[in-house]
mmCIF file of C-alpha atoms in Angstrom:
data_model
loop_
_atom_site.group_PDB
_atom_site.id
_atom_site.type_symbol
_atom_site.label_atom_id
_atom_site.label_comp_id
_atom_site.label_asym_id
_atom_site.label_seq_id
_atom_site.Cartn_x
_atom_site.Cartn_y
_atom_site.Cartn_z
ATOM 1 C CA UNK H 1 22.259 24.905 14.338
ATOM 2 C CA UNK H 2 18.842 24.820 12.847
ATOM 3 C CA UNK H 3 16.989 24.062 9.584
ATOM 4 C CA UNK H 4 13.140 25.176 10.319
ATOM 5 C CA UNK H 5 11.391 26.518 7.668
ATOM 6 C CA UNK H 6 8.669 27.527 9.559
ATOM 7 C CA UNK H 7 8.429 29.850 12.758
ATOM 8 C CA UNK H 8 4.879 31.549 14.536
ATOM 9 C CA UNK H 9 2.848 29.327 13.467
ATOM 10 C CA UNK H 10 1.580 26.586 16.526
ATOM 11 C CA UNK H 11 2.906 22.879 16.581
ATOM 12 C CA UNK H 12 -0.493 21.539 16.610
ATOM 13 C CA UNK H 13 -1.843 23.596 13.614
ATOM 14 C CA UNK H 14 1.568 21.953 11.553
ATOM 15 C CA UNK H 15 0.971 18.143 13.335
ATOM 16 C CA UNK H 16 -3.013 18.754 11.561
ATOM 17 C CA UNK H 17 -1.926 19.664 8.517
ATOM 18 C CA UNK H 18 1.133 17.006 8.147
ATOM 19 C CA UNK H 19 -2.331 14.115 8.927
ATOM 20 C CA UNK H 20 -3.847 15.781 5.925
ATOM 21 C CA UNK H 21 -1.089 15.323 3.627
ATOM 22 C CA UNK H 22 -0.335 11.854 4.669
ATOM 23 C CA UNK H 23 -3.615 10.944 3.980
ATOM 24 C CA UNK H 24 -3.566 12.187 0.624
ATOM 25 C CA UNK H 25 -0.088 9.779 0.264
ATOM 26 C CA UNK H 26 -2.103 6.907 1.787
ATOM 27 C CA UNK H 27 -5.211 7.370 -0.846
ATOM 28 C CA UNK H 28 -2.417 8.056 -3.622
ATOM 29 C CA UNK H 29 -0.561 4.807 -2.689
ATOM 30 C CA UNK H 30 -4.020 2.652 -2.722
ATOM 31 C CA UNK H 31 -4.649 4.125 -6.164
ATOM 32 C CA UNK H 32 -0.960 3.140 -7.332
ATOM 33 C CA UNK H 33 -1.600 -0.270 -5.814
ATOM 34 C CA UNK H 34 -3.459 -1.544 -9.003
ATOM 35 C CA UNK H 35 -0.344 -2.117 -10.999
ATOM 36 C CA UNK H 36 2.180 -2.155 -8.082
ATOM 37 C CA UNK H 37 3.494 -4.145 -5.370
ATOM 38 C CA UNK H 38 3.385 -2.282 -1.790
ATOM 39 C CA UNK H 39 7.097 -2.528 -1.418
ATOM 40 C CA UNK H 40 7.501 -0.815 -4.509
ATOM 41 C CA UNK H 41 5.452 1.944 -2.769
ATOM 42 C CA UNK H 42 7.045 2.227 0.037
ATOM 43 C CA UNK H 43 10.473 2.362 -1.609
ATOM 44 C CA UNK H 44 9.567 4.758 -4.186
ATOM 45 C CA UNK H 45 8.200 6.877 -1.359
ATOM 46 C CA UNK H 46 10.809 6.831 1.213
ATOM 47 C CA UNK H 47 13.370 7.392 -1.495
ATOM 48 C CA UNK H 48 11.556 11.036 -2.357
ATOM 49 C CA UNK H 49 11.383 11.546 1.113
ATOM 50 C CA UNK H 50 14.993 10.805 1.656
ATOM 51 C CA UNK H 51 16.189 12.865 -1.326
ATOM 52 C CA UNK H 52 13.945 15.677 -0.529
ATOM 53 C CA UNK H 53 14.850 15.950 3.015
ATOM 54 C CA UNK H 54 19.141 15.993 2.410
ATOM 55 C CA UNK H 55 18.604 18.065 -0.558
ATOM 56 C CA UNK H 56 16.908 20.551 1.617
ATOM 57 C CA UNK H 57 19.645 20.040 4.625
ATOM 58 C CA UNK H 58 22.219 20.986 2.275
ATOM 59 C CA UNK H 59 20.678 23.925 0.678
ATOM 60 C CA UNK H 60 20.155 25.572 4.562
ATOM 61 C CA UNK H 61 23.460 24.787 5.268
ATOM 62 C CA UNK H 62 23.048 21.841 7.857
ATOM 63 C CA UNK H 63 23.941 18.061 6.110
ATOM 64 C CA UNK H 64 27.742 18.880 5.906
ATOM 65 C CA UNK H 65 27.688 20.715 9.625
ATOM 66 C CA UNK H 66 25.932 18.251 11.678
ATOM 67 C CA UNK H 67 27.558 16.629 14.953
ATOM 68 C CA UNK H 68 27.609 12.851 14.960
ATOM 69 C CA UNK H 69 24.947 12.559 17.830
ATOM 70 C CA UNK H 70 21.950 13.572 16.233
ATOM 71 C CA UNK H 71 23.134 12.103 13.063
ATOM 72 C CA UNK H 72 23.010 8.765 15.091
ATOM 73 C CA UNK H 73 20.187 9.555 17.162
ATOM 74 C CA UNK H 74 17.741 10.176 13.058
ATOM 75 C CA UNK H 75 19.272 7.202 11.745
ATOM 76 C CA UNK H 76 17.935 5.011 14.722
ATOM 77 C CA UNK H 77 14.688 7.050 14.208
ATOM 78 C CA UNK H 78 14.974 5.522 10.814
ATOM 79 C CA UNK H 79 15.811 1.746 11.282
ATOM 80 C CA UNK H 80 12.489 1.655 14.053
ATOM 81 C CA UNK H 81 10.093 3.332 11.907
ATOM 82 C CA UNK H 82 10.334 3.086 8.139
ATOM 83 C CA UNK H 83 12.745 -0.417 8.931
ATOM 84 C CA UNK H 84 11.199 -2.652 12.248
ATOM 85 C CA UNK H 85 8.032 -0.885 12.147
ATOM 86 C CA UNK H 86 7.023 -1.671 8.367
ATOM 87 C CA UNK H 87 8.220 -4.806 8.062
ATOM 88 C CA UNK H 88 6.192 -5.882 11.314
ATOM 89 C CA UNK H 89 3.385 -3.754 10.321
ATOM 90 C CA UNK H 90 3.134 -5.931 6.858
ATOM 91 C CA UNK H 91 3.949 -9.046 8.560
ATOM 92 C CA UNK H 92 1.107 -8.760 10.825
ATOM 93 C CA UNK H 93 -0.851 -8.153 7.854
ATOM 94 C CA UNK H 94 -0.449 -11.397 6.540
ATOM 95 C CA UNK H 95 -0.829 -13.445 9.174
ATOM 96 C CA UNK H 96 -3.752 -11.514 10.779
ATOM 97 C CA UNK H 97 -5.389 -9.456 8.145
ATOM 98 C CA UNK H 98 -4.454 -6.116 7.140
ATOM 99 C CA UNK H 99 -8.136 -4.846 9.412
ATOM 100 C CA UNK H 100 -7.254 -6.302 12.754
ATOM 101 C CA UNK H 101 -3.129 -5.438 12.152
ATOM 102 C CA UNK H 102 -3.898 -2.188 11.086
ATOM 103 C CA UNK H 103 -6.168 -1.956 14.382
ATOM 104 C CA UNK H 104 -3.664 -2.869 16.857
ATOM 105 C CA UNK H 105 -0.618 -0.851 15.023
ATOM 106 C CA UNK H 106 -3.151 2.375 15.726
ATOM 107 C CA UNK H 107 -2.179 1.944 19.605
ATOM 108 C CA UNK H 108 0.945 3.898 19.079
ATOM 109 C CA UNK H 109 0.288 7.217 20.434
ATOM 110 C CA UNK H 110 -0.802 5.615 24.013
ATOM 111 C CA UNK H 111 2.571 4.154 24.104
ATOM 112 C CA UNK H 112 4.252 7.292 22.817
ATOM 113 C CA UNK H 113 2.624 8.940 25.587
ATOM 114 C CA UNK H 114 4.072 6.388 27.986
ATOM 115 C CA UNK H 115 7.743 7.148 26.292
ATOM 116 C CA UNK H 116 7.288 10.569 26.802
ATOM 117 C CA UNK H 117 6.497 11.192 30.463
ATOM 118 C CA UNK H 118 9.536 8.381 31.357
ATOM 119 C CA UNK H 119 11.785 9.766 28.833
ATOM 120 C CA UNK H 120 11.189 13.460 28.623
ATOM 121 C CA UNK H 121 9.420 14.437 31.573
ATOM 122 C CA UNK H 122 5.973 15.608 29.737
ATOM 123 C CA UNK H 123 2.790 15.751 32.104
ATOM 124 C CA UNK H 124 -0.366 14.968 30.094
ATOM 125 C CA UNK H 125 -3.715 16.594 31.200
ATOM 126 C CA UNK H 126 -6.594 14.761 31.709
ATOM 127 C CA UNK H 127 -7.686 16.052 28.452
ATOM 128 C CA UNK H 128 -4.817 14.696 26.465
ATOM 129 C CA UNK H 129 -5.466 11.072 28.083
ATOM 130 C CA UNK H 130 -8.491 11.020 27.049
ATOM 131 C CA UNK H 131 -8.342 12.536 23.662
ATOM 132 C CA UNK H 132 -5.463 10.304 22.981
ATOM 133 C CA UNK H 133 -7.730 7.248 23.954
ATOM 134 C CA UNK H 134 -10.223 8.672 21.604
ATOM 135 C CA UNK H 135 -8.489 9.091 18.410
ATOM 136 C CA UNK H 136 -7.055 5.207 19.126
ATOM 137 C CA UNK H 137 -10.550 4.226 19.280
ATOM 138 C CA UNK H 138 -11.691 6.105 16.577
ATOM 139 C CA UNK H 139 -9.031 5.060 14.426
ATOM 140 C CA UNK H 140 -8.859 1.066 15.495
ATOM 141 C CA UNK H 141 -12.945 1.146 14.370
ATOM 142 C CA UNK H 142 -12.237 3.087 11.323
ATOM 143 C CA UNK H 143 -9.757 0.279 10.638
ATOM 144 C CA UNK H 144 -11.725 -3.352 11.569
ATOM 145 C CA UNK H 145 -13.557 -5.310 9.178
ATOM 146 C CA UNK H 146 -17.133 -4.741 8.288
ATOM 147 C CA UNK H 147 -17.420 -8.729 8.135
ATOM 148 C CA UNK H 148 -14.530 -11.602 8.324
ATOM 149 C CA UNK H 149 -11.375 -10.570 6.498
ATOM 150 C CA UNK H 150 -10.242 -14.107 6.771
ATOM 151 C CA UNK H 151 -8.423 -13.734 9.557
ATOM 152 C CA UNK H 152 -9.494 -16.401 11.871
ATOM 153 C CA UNK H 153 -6.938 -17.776 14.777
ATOM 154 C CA UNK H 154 -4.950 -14.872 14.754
ATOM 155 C CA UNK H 155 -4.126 -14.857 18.508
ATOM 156 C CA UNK H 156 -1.433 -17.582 17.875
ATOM 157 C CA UNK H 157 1.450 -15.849 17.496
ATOM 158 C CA UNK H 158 0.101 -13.245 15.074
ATOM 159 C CA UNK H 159 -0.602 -10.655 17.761
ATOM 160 C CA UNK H 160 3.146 -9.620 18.044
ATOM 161 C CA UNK H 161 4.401 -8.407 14.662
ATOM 162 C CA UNK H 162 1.843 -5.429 15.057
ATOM 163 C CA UNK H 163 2.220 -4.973 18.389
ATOM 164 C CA UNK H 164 6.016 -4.373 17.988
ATOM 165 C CA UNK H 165 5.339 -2.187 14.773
ATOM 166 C CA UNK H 166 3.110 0.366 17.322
ATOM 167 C CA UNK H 167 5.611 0.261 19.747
ATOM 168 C CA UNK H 168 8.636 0.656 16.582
ATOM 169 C CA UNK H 169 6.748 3.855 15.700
ATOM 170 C CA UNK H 170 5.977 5.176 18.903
ATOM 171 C CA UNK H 171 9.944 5.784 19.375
ATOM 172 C CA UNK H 172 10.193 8.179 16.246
ATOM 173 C CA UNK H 173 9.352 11.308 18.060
ATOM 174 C CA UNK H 174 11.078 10.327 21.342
ATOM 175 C CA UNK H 175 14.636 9.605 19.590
ATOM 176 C CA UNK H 176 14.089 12.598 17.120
ATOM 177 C CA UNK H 177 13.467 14.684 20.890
ATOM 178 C CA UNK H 178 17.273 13.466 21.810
ATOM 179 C CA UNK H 179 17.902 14.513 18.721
ATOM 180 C CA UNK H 180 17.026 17.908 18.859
ATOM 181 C CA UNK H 181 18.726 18.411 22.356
ATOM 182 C CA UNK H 182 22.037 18.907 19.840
ATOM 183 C CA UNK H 183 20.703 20.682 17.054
ATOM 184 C CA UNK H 184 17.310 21.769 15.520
ATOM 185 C CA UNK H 185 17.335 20.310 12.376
ATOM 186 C CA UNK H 186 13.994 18.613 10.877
ATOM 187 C CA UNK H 187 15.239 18.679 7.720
ATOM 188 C CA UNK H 188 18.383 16.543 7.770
ATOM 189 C CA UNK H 189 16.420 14.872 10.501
ATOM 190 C CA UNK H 190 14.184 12.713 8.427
ATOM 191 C CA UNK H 191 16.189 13.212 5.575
ATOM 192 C CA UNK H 192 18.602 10.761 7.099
ATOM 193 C CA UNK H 193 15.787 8.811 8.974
ATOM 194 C CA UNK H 194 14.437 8.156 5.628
ATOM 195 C CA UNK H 195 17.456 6.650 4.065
ATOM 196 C CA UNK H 196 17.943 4.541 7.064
ATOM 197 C CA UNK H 197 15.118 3.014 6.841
ATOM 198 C CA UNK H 198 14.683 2.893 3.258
ATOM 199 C CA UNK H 199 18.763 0.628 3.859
ATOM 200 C CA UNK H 200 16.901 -1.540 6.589
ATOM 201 C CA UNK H 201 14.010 -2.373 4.637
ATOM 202 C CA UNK H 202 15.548 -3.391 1.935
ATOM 203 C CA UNK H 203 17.938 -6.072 4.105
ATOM 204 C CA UNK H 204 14.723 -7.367 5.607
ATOM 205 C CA UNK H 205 12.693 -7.565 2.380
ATOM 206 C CA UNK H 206 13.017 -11.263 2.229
ATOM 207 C CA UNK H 207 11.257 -11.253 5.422
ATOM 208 C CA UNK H 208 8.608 -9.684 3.821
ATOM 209 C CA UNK H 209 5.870 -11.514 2.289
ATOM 210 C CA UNK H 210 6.656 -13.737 -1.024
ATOM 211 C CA UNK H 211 10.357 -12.238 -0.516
ATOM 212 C CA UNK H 212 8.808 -8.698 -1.284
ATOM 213 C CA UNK H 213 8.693 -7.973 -4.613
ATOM 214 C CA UNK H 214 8.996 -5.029 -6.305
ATOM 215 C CA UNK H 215 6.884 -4.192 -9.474
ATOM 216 C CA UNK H 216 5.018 -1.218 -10.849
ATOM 217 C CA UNK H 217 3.681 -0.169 -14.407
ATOM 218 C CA UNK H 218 4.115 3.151 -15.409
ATOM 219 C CA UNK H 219 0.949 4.890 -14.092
ATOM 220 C CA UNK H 220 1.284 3.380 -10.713
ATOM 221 C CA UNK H 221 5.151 4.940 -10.659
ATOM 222 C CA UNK H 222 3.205 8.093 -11.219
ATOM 223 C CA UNK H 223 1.074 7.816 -8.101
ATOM 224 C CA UNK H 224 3.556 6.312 -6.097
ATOM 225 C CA UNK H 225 5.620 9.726 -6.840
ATOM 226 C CA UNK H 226 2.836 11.911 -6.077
ATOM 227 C CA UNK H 227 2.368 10.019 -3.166
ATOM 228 C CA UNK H 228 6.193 10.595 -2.169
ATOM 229 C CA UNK H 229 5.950 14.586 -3.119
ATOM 230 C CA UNK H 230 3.114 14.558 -0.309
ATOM 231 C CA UNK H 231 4.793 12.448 2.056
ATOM 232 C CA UNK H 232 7.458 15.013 1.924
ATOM 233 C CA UNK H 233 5.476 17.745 2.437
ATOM 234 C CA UNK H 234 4.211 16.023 5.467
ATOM 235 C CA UNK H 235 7.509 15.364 7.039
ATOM 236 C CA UNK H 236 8.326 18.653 6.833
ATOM 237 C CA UNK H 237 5.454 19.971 8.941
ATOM 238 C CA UNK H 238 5.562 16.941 11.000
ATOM 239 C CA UNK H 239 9.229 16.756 12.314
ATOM 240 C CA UNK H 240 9.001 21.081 12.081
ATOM 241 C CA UNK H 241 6.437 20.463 15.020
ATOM 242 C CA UNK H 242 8.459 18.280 17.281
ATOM 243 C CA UNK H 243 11.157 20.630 17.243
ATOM 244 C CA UNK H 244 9.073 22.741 20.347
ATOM 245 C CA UNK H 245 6.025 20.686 20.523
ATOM 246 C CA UNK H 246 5.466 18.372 22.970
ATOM 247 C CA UNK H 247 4.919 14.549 22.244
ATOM 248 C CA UNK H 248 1.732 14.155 23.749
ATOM 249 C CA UNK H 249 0.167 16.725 21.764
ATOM 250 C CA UNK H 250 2.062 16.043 18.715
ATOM 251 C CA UNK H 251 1.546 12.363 18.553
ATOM 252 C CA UNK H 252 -2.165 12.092 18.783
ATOM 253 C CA UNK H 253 -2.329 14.844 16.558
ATOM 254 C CA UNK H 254 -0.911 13.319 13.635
ATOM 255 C CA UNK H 255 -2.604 10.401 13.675
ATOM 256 C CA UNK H 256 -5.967 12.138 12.712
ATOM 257 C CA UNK H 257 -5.296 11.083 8.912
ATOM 258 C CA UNK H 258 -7.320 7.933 9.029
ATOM 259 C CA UNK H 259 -10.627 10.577 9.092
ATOM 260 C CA UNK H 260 -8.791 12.288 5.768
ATOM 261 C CA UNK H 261 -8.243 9.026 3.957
ATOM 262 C CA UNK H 262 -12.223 8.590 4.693
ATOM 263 C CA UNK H 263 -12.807 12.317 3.185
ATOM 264 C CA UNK H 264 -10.285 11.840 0.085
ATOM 265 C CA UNK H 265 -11.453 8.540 -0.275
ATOM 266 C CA UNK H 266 -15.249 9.103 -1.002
ATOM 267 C CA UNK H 267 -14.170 12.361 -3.033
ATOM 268 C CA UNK H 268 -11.041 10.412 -5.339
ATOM 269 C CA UNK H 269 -11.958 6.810 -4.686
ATOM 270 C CA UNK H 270 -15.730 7.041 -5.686
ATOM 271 C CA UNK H 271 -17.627 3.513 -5.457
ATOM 272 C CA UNK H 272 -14.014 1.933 -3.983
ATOM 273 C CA UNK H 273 -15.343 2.957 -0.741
ATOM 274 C CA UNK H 274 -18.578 2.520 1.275
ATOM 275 C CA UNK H 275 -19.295 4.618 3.535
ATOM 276 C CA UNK H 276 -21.878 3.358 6.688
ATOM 277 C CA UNK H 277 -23.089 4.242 10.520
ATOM 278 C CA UNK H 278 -20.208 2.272 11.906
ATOM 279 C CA UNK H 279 -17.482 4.791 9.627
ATOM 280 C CA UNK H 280 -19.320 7.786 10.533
ATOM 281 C CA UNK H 281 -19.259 6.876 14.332
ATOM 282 C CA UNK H 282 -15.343 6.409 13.773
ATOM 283 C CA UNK H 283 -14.789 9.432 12.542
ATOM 284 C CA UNK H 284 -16.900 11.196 15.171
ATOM 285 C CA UNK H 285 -14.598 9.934 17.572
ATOM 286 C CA UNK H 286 -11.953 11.253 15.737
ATOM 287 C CA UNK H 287 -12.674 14.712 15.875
ATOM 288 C CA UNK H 288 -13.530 14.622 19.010
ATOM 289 C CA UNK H 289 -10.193 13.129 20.277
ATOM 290 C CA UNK H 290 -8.892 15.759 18.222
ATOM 291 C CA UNK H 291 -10.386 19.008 19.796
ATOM 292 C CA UNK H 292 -9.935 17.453 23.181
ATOM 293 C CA UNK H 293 -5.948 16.708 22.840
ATOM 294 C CA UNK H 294 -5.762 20.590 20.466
ATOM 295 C CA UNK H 295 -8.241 22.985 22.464
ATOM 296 C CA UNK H 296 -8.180 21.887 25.632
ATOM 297 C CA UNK H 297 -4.248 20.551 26.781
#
């Protein structure tokens, strides 16, 4: 059984292109942030995702056909990524700073490489390692403060919540793998990984902070939905390219968008942003890690 929409075109070339358009849902989000609460985001988000992705499954023939394994396997995908992993991602972010969280969350492809040479037998090259290690470094600079962000003392205790959110997202492409064993279906795949963790955040949203509320005017509904519409797009090409790429490429791959939200940014976000040696150097090493873990694997 299978639901790709795409075929001869290679897994890296879709994992690039799914880090463009999740930038552009990151840099739509931050706009739709001025008259909206981040949960509200993230919910309005995940729902398009969700809808998009059954909607799709049904129309190829798959949502009504699937075994109960993979179904299980995307839903668990679900409750550690969009559920565990946001909810300790934002967590961090308030007790630590949303910098230094957002720093330390970035360590997720080393430990999806990790997952993926115990769990599925892949052999990273030396060039993968250290591409890998690059794009984490690039991406953890792009990410800390230019001065204090007020997060003083955050060793005590604080340190977890985003360590377990890298580690939460670092399963998604290992459990989607056992996924695919039964059935190659990226569609229903995050389709029903979506609404899973759309279910679990909402049960934790008290744990969020100030309980999580959810609030949005009208124009930041609008970006929020643009946002979704490129999230899905994303999702698509992402979860198309684990299907026969391997996790170690994949992985690293996709997290290139930090060095997009820095492009869109300057071009959408104007005087929002400032741009200095420190950013640059960042997203050197971003491109670098990039051509090392693409051209030579």
């Amino acid at each position: 059984m299978t639901d790709l929409l795409f075929s001869g075109i290679r897994d890296e070339y879709l994992a690039i292109a799914s880090s463009v358009l999740y930038a552009g849902t990151l840099v739509s989000i931050r706009r739709g942030m001025l008259g909206g609460t981040p949960l509200a985001a993230l919910l309005t988000v995940n729902s398009i995702v969700a809808a998009g992705g059954l909607t799709a499954a049904a129309l190829r023939g798959t949502l009504f056909t699937t075994a109960f394994a993979p179904l299980l396997w995307f839903a668990v995908v679900g409750v550690f990524a969009q559920g565990i992993g946001t909810l300790t991602h934002y967590t961090g972010i308030e007790r630590m700073g949303v910098s230094r969280s957002t720093s330390i969350q970035s360590s997720s492809p080393l430990w999806g490489i990790v997952f993926a040479v115990i769990a599925l037998g892949e052999r990273p090259g030396v060039a993968v390692v250290a591409g890998t290690m690059t794009i984490v470094a690039g991406v953890a600079l792009l990410a800390y403060p230019e001065e204090d962000d007020g997060g003083g003392g955050w060793f005590r205790g604080a340190l977890v919540f985003p360590v377990i959110s890298s580690v939460a997202y670092a399963f998604v492409p290992i459990f989607a793998k056992f996924a695919f064993i039964h059935q190659q279906t990226p569609l229903l795949g995050f389709g029903v990984a979506f609404t899973a963790g759309t279910l679990t955040m909402l049960a934790g949203r008290r744990l969020l902070p100030r309980g999580g509320k959810i609030e949005a005017d009208f124009n930041s509904m609008a970006f929020f939905a643009g946002a979704g519409l490129l999230n899905l797009g994303g999702s698509i090409l992402f979860w198309s390219a684990l299907v026969t790429g391997d996790v170690i490429i994949i992985l690293p791959i996709s997290r290139l968008y930090p060095l997009w939200v820095l492009i869109l940014s300057v071009l959408f976000l104007g005087r929002q942003e400032k741009i200095s040696i420190r950013v640059v150097l960042a997203g050197g090493m971003v491109v670098v890690g990039g051509v090392l873990v693409t051209v030579f694997q």
